[in-house]
JSON list of C-alpha atoms in Angstrom, two decimals:
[
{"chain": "A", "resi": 1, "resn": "UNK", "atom": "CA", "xyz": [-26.34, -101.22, -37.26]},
{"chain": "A", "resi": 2, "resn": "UNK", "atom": "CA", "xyz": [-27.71, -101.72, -34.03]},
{"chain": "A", "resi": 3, "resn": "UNK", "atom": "CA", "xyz": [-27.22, -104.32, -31.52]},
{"chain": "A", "resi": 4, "resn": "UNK", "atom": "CA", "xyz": [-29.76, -105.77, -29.43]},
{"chain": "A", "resi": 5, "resn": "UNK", "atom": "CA", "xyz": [-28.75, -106.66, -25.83]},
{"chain": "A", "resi": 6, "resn": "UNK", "atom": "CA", "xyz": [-31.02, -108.50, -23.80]},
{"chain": "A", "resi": 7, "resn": "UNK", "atom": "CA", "xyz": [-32.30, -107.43, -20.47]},
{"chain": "A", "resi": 8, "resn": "UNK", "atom": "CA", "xyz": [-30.85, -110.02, -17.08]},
{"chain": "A", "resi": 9, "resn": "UNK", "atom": "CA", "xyz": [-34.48, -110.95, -16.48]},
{"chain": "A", "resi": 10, "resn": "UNK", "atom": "CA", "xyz": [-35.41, -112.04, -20.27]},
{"chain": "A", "resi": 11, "resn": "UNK", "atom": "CA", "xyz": [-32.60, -114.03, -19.58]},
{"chain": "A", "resi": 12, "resn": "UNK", "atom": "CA", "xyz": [-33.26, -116.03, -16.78]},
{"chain": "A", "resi": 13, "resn": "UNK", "atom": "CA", "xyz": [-36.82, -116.33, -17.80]},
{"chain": "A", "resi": 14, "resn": "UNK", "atom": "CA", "xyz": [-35.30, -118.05, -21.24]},
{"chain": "A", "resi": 15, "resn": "UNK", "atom": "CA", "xyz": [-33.16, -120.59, -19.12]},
{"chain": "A", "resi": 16, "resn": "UNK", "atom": "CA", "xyz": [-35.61, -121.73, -16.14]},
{"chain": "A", "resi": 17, "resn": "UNK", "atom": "CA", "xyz": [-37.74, -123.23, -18.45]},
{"chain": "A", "resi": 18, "resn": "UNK", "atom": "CA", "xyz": [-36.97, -126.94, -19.18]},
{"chain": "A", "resi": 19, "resn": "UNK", "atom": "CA", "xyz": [-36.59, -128.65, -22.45]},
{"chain": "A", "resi": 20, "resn": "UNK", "atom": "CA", "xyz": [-38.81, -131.46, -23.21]},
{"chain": "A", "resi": 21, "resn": "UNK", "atom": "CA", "xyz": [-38.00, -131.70, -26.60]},
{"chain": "A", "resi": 22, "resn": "UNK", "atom": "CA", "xyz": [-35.10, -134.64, -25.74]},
{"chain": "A", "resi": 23, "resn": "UNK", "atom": "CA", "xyz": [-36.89, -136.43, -23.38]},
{"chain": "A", "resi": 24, "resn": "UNK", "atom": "CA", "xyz": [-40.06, -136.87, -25.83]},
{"chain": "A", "resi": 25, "resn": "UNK", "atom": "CA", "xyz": [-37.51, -138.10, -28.57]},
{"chain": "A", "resi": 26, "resn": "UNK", "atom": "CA", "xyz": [-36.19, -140.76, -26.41]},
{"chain": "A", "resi": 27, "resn": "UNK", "atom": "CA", "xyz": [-39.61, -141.62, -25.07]},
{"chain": "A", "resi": 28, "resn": "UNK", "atom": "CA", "xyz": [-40.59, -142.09, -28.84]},
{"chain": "A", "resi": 29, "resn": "UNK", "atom": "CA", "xyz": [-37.77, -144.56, -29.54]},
{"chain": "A", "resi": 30, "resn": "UNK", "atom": "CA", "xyz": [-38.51, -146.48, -26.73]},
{"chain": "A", "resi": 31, "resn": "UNK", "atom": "CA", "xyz": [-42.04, -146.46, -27.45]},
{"chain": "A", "resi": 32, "resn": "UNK", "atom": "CA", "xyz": [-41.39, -147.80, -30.91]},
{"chain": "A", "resi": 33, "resn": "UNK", "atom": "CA", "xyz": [-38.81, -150.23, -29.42]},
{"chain": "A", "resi": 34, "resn": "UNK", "atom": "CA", "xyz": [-41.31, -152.02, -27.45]},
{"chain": "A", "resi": 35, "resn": "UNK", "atom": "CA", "xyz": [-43.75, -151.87, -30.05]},
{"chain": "A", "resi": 36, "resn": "UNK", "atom": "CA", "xyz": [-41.58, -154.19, -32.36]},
{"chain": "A", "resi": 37, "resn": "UNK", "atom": "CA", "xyz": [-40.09, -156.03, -29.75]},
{"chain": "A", "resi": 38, "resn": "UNK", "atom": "CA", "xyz": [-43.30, -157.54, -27.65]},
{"chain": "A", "resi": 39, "resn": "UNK", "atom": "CA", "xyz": [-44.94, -159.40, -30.43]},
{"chain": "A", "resi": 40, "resn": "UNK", "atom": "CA", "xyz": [-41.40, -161.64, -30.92]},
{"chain": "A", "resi": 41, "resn": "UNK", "atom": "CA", "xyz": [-41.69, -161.96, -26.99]},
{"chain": "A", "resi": 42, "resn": "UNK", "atom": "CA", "xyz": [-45.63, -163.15, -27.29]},
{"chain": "A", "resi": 43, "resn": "UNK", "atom": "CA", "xyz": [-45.21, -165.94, -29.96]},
{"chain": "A", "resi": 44, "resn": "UNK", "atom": "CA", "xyz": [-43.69, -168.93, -28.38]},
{"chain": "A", "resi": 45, "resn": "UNK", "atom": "CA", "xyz": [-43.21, -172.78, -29.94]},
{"chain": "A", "resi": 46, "resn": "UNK", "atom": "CA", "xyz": [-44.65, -175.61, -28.84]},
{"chain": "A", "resi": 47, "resn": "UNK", "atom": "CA", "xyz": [-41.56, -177.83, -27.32]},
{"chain": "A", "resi": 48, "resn": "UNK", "atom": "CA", "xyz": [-42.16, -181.86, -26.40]},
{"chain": "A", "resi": 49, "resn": "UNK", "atom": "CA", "xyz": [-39.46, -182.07, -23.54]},
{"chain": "A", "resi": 50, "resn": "UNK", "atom": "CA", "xyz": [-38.59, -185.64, -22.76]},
{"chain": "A", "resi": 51, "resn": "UNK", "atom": "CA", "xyz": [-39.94, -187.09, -19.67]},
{"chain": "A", "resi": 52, "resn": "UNK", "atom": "CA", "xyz": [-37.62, -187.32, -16.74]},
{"chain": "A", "resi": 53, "resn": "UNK", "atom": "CA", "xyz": [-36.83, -190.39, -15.00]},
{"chain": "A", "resi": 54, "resn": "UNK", "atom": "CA", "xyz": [-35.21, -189.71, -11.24]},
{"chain": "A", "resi": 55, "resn": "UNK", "atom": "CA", "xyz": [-33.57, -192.94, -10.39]},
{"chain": "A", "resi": 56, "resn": "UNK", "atom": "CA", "xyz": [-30.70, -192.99, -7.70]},
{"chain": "A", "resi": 57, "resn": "UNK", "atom": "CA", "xyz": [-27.80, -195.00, -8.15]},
{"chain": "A", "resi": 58, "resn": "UNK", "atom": "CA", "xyz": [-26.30, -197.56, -5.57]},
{"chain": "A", "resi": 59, "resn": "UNK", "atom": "CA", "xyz": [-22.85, -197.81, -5.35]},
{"chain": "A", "resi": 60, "resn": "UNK", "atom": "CA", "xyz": [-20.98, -199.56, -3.58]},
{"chain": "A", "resi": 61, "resn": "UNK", "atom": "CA", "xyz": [-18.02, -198.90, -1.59]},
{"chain": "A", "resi": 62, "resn": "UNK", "atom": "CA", "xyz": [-14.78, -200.67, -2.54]},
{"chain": "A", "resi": 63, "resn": "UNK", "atom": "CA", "xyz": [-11.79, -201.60, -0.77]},
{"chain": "A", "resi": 64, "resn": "UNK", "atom": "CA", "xyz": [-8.68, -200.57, -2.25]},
{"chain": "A", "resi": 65, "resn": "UNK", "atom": "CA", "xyz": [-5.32, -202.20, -0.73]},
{"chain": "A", "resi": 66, "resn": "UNK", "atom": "CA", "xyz": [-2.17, -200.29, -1.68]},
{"chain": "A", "resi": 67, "resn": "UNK", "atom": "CA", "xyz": [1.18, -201.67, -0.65]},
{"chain": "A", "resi": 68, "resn": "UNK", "atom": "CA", "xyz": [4.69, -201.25, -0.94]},
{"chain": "A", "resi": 69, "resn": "UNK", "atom": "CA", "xyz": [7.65, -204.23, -0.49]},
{"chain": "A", "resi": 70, "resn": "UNK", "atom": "CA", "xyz": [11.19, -203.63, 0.55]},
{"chain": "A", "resi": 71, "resn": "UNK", "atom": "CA", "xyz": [12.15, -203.96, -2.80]},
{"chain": "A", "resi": 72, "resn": "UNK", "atom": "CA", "xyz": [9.64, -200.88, -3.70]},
{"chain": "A", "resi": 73, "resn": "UNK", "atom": "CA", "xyz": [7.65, -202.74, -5.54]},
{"chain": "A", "resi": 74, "resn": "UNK", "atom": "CA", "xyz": [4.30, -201.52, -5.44]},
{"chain": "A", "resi": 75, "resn": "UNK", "atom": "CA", "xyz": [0.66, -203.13, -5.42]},
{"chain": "A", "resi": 76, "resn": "UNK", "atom": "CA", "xyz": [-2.50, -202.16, -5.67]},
{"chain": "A", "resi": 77, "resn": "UNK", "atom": "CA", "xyz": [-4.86, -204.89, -5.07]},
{"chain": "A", "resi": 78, "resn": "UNK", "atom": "CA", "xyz": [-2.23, -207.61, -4.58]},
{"chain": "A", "resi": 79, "resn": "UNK", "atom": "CA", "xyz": [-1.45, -206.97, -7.99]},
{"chain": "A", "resi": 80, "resn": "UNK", "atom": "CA", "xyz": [1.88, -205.67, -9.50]},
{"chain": "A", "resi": 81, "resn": "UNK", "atom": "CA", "xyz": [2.08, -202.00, -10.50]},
{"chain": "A", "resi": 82, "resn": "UNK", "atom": "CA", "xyz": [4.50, -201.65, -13.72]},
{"chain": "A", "resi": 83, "resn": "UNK", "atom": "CA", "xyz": [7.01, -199.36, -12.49]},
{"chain": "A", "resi": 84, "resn": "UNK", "atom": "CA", "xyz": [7.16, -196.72, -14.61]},
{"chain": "A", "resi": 85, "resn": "UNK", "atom": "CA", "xyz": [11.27, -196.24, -14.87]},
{"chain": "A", "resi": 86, "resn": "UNK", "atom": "CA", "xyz": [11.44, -199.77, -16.23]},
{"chain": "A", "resi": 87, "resn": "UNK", "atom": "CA", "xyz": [8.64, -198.82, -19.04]},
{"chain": "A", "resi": 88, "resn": "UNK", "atom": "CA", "xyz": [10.15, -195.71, -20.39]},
{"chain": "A", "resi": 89, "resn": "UNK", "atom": "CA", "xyz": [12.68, -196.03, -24.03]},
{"chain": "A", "resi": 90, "resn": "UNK", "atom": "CA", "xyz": [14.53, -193.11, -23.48]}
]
């Protein structure tokens, strides 16, 4: 039995070269990828999109008259506010 031992320079010479091999695979997929994917990109529907109609709304600005008596009563609008201690059942 003899053993082969490999001289430093077959060495290096065996490692500086660069391996394609991986990046052609992955090229390939992609490749193939795009192949299947661009046709469903291509095809499109036809879509009727309703017609837009811009129109600004007016409105207008409302007084609001809050007030309290010395009773605590309170009003909005000169009208009574229910008080809500006096509404609740429990």
């Amino acid at each position: 039995m003899s053993m082969t031992v490999a001289s430093p320079d077959a060495e290096r010479r065996s490692r500086r070269g660069y391996q394609h091999t991986p990046l052609v695979d992955v090229m390939l997929v992609l490749l193939i990828i795009f192949l299947i994917t661009i046709p469903v990109v291509i095809q499109s529907v036809p879509v009727e999109l309703p017609k837009e109609r811009n129109l600004p709304t007016q409105t207008k600005p409302e007084n609001i008259v809050i007030a309290v008596n010395k009773d605590g009563d309170v009003f909005w609008n000169n009208q009574l506010v229910a008080d809500e201690r006096s509404c609740s059942t429990g």
